Amino acid sequence: MTVEADRVLRPTEAFRWPGGARVAIVFNVAYEGWSEGQAPGIGPMGNPLRPGVFDANAASWALYGPVKGIWRGLEIAARHGVRLSVMTNGVLAEKWPETVRAIHRAGHEVVAHSYGMDVIPAYLDEAQQRENIRRTTGLIADLTGEAPRGWISPRGTGSAIHARLLAEAGYLHHGDCNDDDLPHLERFGGGAEIVGVPLTMDVNDLPSAVRYGNTARAMLEAFEDAFAALIGRETRPAMLDVTIHAHVYGRPAGAWVFDEIMRRVRAAAPEEVWTGTRLEAARHLLAQREALQASP
């Protein structure tokens, strides 16, 4: 949950996903861009340059996302008939509009991801946060004809008030939380509410490959272990994210893992495993309000 919520309602153990499934898998692609003159804080070399020096290597590495990586991710999803939740920065709607249109046309969820990866809500005051939400939402809506209903901040780091600001701006869900295995409903004073859909980090290419230096196969093993535990050991309902970044495992050396995980999930019994977008998960939770209870 986020810091400022006045009340949080969470599902009971009787909660089930569509079709009666106990386990949900959501496939995410982080499609990321940076403001003009900005670059990722760290790149494939693993060590940052001196403060104040533009890292051309990291900037070029990140450009793989719009040039190649996002297209490969979309191809894999189409092959398996999977709808993605694609975290998309507003700057990409400005600089690479054809990619954002392609995501939307293919029926995937466009999740607002701030204007740029360098625009982190925790660093902004309230007025700046509101302006960033307005700007990002408008850029995506003007391009696709549909306003995004979900938001995930860079680093998954909003602010103490950011979820409320999103709710007031008309957002249905956000992913700036990771304190549960399931979505929950956050309520604020004045009647505003928003669904928190936790962004689980257990199967995520960026920390695995960049932070810890693992091979792509390690991400597959992490999924195998988590999936086996959810199906064979757990009895409670749960959700698991499978996340790649277009500029990291959008490359052939890692994209095969995304492909293989989708193949395995799609082969699972539908009465056991449901696959959908973060928006679909949020809407399903709201349709099950009677299964919600206030948390301590």
PDB file of N, CA and C in Angstrom, residues 28-34 62-71 74 85-93 95-101 103 110-115 117 243-247:
ATOM      1  N   ASN A  28       4.781  -8.141 -17.996  1.00  0.00           N
ATOM      2  CA  ASN A  28       5.050  -6.712 -18.133  1.00  0.00           C
ATOM      3  C   ASN A  28       6.265  -6.481 -19.023  1.00  0.00           C
ATOM      4  N   VAL A  29       6.222  -5.412 -19.791  1.00  0.00           N
ATOM      5  CA  VAL A  29       7.414  -4.904 -20.462  1.00  0.00           C
ATOM      6  C   VAL A  29       7.624  -3.477 -19.993  1.00  0.00           C
ATOM      7  N   ALA A  30       8.798  -3.198 -19.473  1.00  0.00           N
ATOM      8  CA  ALA A  30       9.165  -1.831 -19.102  1.00  0.00           C
ATOM      9  C   ALA A  30       9.804  -1.187 -20.335  1.00  0.00           C
ATOM     10  N   TYR A  31       9.054  -0.288 -20.958  1.00  0.00           N
ATOM     11  CA  TYR A  31       9.500   0.397 -22.157  1.00  0.00           C
ATOM     12  C   TYR A  31       9.887   1.809 -21.740  1.00  0.00           C
ATOM     13  N   GLU A  32      11.188   2.052 -21.647  1.00  0.00           N
ATOM     14  CA  GLU A  32      11.657   3.215 -20.901  1.00  0.00           C
ATOM     15  C   GLU A  32      12.459   4.204 -21.752  1.00  0.00           C
ATOM     16  N   GLY A  33      12.245   5.490 -21.442  1.00  0.00           N
ATOM     17  CA  GLY A  33      12.975   6.566 -22.092  1.00  0.00           C
ATOM     18  C   GLY A  33      13.355   7.629 -21.077  1.00  0.00           C
ATOM     19  N   TRP A  34      14.288   8.468 -21.455  1.00  0.00           N
ATOM     20  CA  TRP A  34      14.798   9.510 -20.569  1.00  0.00           C
ATOM     21  C   TRP A  34      14.586  10.882 -21.195  1.00  0.00           C
ATOM     22  N   ALA A  62      20.257   2.167 -23.780  1.00  0.00           N
ATOM     23  CA  ALA A  62      18.824   2.341 -23.535  1.00  0.00           C
ATOM     24  C   ALA A  62      18.040   2.483 -24.833  1.00  0.00           C
ATOM     25  N   LEU A  63      18.655   3.025 -25.874  1.00  0.00           N
ATOM     26  CA  LEU A  63      17.960   3.208 -27.148  1.00  0.00           C
ATOM     27  C   LEU A  63      17.627   1.892 -27.833  1.00  0.00           C
ATOM     28  N   TYR A  64      18.217   0.802 -27.372  1.00  0.00           N
ATOM     29  CA  TYR A  64      17.864  -0.494 -27.949  1.00  0.00           C
ATOM     30  C   TYR A  64      16.372  -0.770 -27.755  1.00  0.00           C
ATOM     31  N   GLY A  65      15.807  -0.228 -26.674  1.00  0.00           N
ATOM     32  CA  GLY A  65      14.392  -0.457 -26.400  1.00  0.00           C
ATOM     33  C   GLY A  65      13.495  -0.044 -27.552  1.00  0.00           C
ATOM     34  N   PRO A  66      13.502   1.237 -27.965  1.00  0.00           N
ATOM     35  CA  PRO A  66      12.635   1.646 -29.076  1.00  0.00           C
ATOM     36  C   PRO A  66      13.090   1.154 -30.444  1.00  0.00           C
ATOM     37  N   VAL A  67      14.387   0.959 -30.618  1.00  0.00           N
ATOM     38  CA  VAL A  67      14.889   0.547 -31.937  1.00  0.00           C
ATOM     39  C   VAL A  67      14.552  -0.920 -32.216  1.00  0.00           C
ATOM     40  N   LYS A  68      14.777  -1.800 -31.246  1.00  0.00           N
ATOM     41  CA  LYS A  68      14.596  -3.234 -31.474  1.00  0.00           C
ATOM     42  C   LYS A  68      13.765  -3.934 -30.397  1.00  0.00           C
ATOM     43  N   GLY A  69      14.072  -3.648 -29.140  1.00  0.00           N
ATOM     44  CA  GLY A  69      13.552  -4.464 -28.051  1.00  0.00           C
ATOM     45  C   GLY A  69      12.042  -4.499 -27.933  1.00  0.00           C
ATOM     46  N   ILE A  70      11.375  -3.352 -28.087  1.00  0.00           N
ATOM     47  CA  ILE A  70       9.919  -3.341 -27.916  1.00  0.00           C
ATOM     48  C   ILE A  70       9.250  -4.171 -29.000  1.00  0.00           C
ATOM     49  N   TRP A  71       9.810  -4.134 -30.201  1.00  0.00           N
ATOM     50  CA  TRP A  71       9.228  -4.915 -31.300  1.00  0.00           C
ATOM     51  C   TRP A  71       9.359  -6.415 -31.036  1.00  0.00           C
ATOM     52  N   LEU A  74       6.747  -7.433 -28.458  1.00  0.00           N
ATOM     53  CA  LEU A  74       5.410  -7.499 -29.044  1.00  0.00           C
ATOM     54  C   LEU A  74       5.241  -8.752 -29.906  1.00  0.00           C
ATOM     55  N   SER A  85       1.151  -5.741 -20.116  1.00  0.00           N
ATOM     56  CA  SER A  85       1.078  -4.403 -19.526  1.00  0.00           C
ATOM     57  C   SER A  85       2.423  -3.750 -19.808  1.00  0.00           C
ATOM     58  N   VAL A  86       2.418  -2.686 -20.590  1.00  0.00           N
ATOM     59  CA  VAL A  86       3.659  -2.069 -21.047  1.00  0.00           C
ATOM     60  C   VAL A  86       3.838  -0.718 -20.364  1.00  0.00           C
ATOM     61  N   MET A  87       4.779  -0.647 -19.431  1.00  0.00           N
ATOM     62  CA  MET A  87       5.104   0.616 -18.760  1.00  0.00           C
ATOM     63  C   MET A  87       5.755   1.533 -19.788  1.00  0.00           C
ATOM     64  N   THR A  88       5.155   2.687 -20.025  1.00  0.00           N
ATOM     65  CA  THR A  88       5.561   3.545 -21.137  1.00  0.00           C
ATOM     66  C   THR A  88       5.747   4.976 -20.671  1.00  0.00           C
ATOM     67  N   ASN A  89       6.931   5.513 -20.860  1.00  0.00           N
ATOM     68  CA  ASN A  89       7.195   6.905 -20.501  1.00  0.00           C
ATOM     69  C   ASN A  89       6.589   7.857 -21.520  1.00  0.00           C
ATOM     70  N   GLY A  90       6.138   9.012 -21.036  1.00  0.00           N
ATOM     71  CA  GLY A  90       5.548  10.001 -21.927  1.00  0.00           C
ATOM     72  C   GLY A  90       6.498  10.467 -23.012  1.00  0.00           C
ATOM     73  N   VAL A  91       7.784  10.536 -22.712  1.00  0.00           N
ATOM     74  CA  VAL A  91       8.748  11.013 -23.697  1.00  0.00           C
ATOM     75  C   VAL A  91       8.785  10.100 -24.918  1.00  0.00           C
ATOM     76  N   LEU A  92       8.431   8.837 -24.753  1.00  0.00           N
ATOM     77  CA  LEU A  92       8.433   7.909 -25.888  1.00  0.00           C
ATOM     78  C   LEU A  92       7.289   8.214 -26.846  1.00  0.00           C
ATOM     79  N   ALA A  93       6.186   8.744 -26.322  1.00  0.00           N
ATOM     80  CA  ALA A  93       5.090   9.168 -27.193  1.00  0.00           C
ATOM     81  C   ALA A  93       5.518  10.349 -28.057  1.00  0.00           C
ATOM     82  N   LYS A  95       8.958  10.987 -28.917  1.00  0.00           N
ATOM     83  CA  LYS A  95      10.113  10.652 -29.749  1.00  0.00           C
ATOM     84  C   LYS A  95       9.925   9.405 -30.606  1.00  0.00           C
ATOM     85  N   TRP A  96       9.123   8.454 -30.127  1.00  0.00           N
ATOM     86  CA  TRP A  96       8.927   7.193 -30.851  1.00  0.00           C
ATOM     87  C   TRP A  96       7.430   6.874 -30.907  1.00  0.00           C
ATOM     88  N   PRO A  97       6.634   7.758 -31.488  1.00  0.00           N
ATOM     89  CA  PRO A  97       5.179   7.574 -31.455  1.00  0.00           C
ATOM     90  C   PRO A  97       4.705   6.282 -32.110  1.00  0.00           C
ATOM     91  N   GLU A  98       5.400   5.836 -33.183  1.00  0.00           N
ATOM     92  CA  GLU A  98       4.937   4.628 -33.872  1.00  0.00           C
ATOM     93  C   GLU A  98       5.000   3.403 -32.965  1.00  0.00           C
ATOM     94  N   THR A  99       5.944   3.390 -32.016  1.00  0.00           N
ATOM     95  CA  THR A  99       6.040   2.242 -31.112  1.00  0.00           C
ATOM     96  C   THR A  99       4.876   2.235 -30.122  1.00  0.00           C
ATOM     97  N   VAL A 100       4.527   3.396 -29.598  1.00  0.00           N
ATOM     98  CA  VAL A 100       3.440   3.479 -28.625  1.00  0.00           C
ATOM     99  C   VAL A 100       2.103   3.167 -29.307  1.00  0.00           C
ATOM    100  N   ARG A 101       1.933   3.649 -30.520  1.00  0.00           N
ATOM    101  CA  ARG A 101       0.713   3.308 -31.268  1.00  0.00           C
ATOM    102  C   ARG A 101       0.626   1.799 -31.495  1.00  0.00           C
ATOM    103  N   ILE A 103       1.856  -0.619 -29.676  1.00  0.00           N
ATOM    104  CA  ILE A 103       1.500  -1.272 -28.410  1.00  0.00           C
ATOM    105  C   ILE A 103      -0.003  -1.217 -28.201  1.00  0.00           C
ATOM    106  N   VAL A 110      -1.312   0.115 -22.012  1.00  0.00           N
ATOM    107  CA  VAL A 110      -0.266   1.125 -21.886  1.00  0.00           C
ATOM    108  C   VAL A 110      -0.331   1.680 -20.465  1.00  0.00           C
ATOM    109  N   VAL A 111       0.677   1.384 -19.666  1.00  0.00           N
ATOM    110  CA  VAL A 111       0.750   1.852 -18.280  1.00  0.00           C
ATOM    111  C   VAL A 111       1.659   3.075 -18.233  1.00  0.00           C
ATOM    112  N   ALA A 112       1.153   4.194 -17.770  1.00  0.00           N
ATOM    113  CA  ALA A 112       1.967   5.409 -17.682  1.00  0.00           C
ATOM    114  C   ALA A 112       3.140   5.182 -16.729  1.00  0.00           C
ATOM    115  N   HIS A 113       4.316   5.655 -17.148  1.00  0.00           N
ATOM    116  CA  HIS A 113       5.558   5.382 -16.403  1.00  0.00           C
ATOM    117  C   HIS A 113       6.331   6.670 -16.128  1.00  0.00           C
ATOM    118  N   SER A 114       5.587   7.772 -15.900  1.00  0.00           N
ATOM    119  CA  SER A 114       6.146   9.106 -15.718  1.00  0.00           C
ATOM    120  C   SER A 114       6.594   9.655 -17.075  1.00  0.00           C
ATOM    121  N   TYR A 115       6.953  10.946 -17.112  1.00  0.00           N
ATOM    122  CA  TYR A 115       7.394  11.515 -18.384  1.00  0.00           C
ATOM    123  C   TYR A 115       8.673  10.836 -18.847  1.00  0.00           C
ATOM    124  N   MET A 117      12.337   8.406 -17.241  1.00  0.00           N
ATOM    125  CA  MET A 117      12.842   7.623 -16.118  1.00  0.00           C
ATOM    126  C   MET A 117      13.587   8.476 -15.104  1.00  0.00           C
ATOM    127  N   THR A 243       8.590  -9.726 -15.682  1.00  0.00           N
ATOM    128  CA  THR A 243       8.907  -8.403 -16.231  1.00  0.00           C
ATOM    129  C   THR A 243      10.232  -8.396 -16.960  1.00  0.00           C
ATOM    130  N   ILE A 244      10.212  -7.880 -18.194  1.00  0.00           N
ATOM    131  CA  ILE A 244      11.460  -7.585 -18.894  1.00  0.00           C
ATOM    132  C   ILE A 244      11.467  -6.110 -19.272  1.00  0.00           C
ATOM    133  N   HIS A 245      12.661  -5.587 -19.480  1.00  0.00           N
ATOM    134  CA  HIS A 245      12.838  -4.233 -19.973  1.00  0.00           C
ATOM    135  C   HIS A 245      13.189  -4.321 -21.454  1.00  0.00           C
ATOM    136  N   ALA A 246      12.587  -3.462 -22.264  1.00  0.00           N
ATOM    137  CA  ALA A 246      12.785  -3.546 -23.707  1.00  0.00           C
ATOM    138  C   ALA A 246      14.252  -3.391 -24.086  1.00  0.00           C
ATOM    139  N   HIS A 247      15.030  -2.659 -23.274  1.00  0.00           N
ATOM    140  CA  HIS A 247      16.436  -2.454 -23.605  1.00  0.00           C
ATOM    141  C   HIS A 247      17.360  -3.460 -22.917  1.00  0.00           C
TER     142      HIS A 247
END
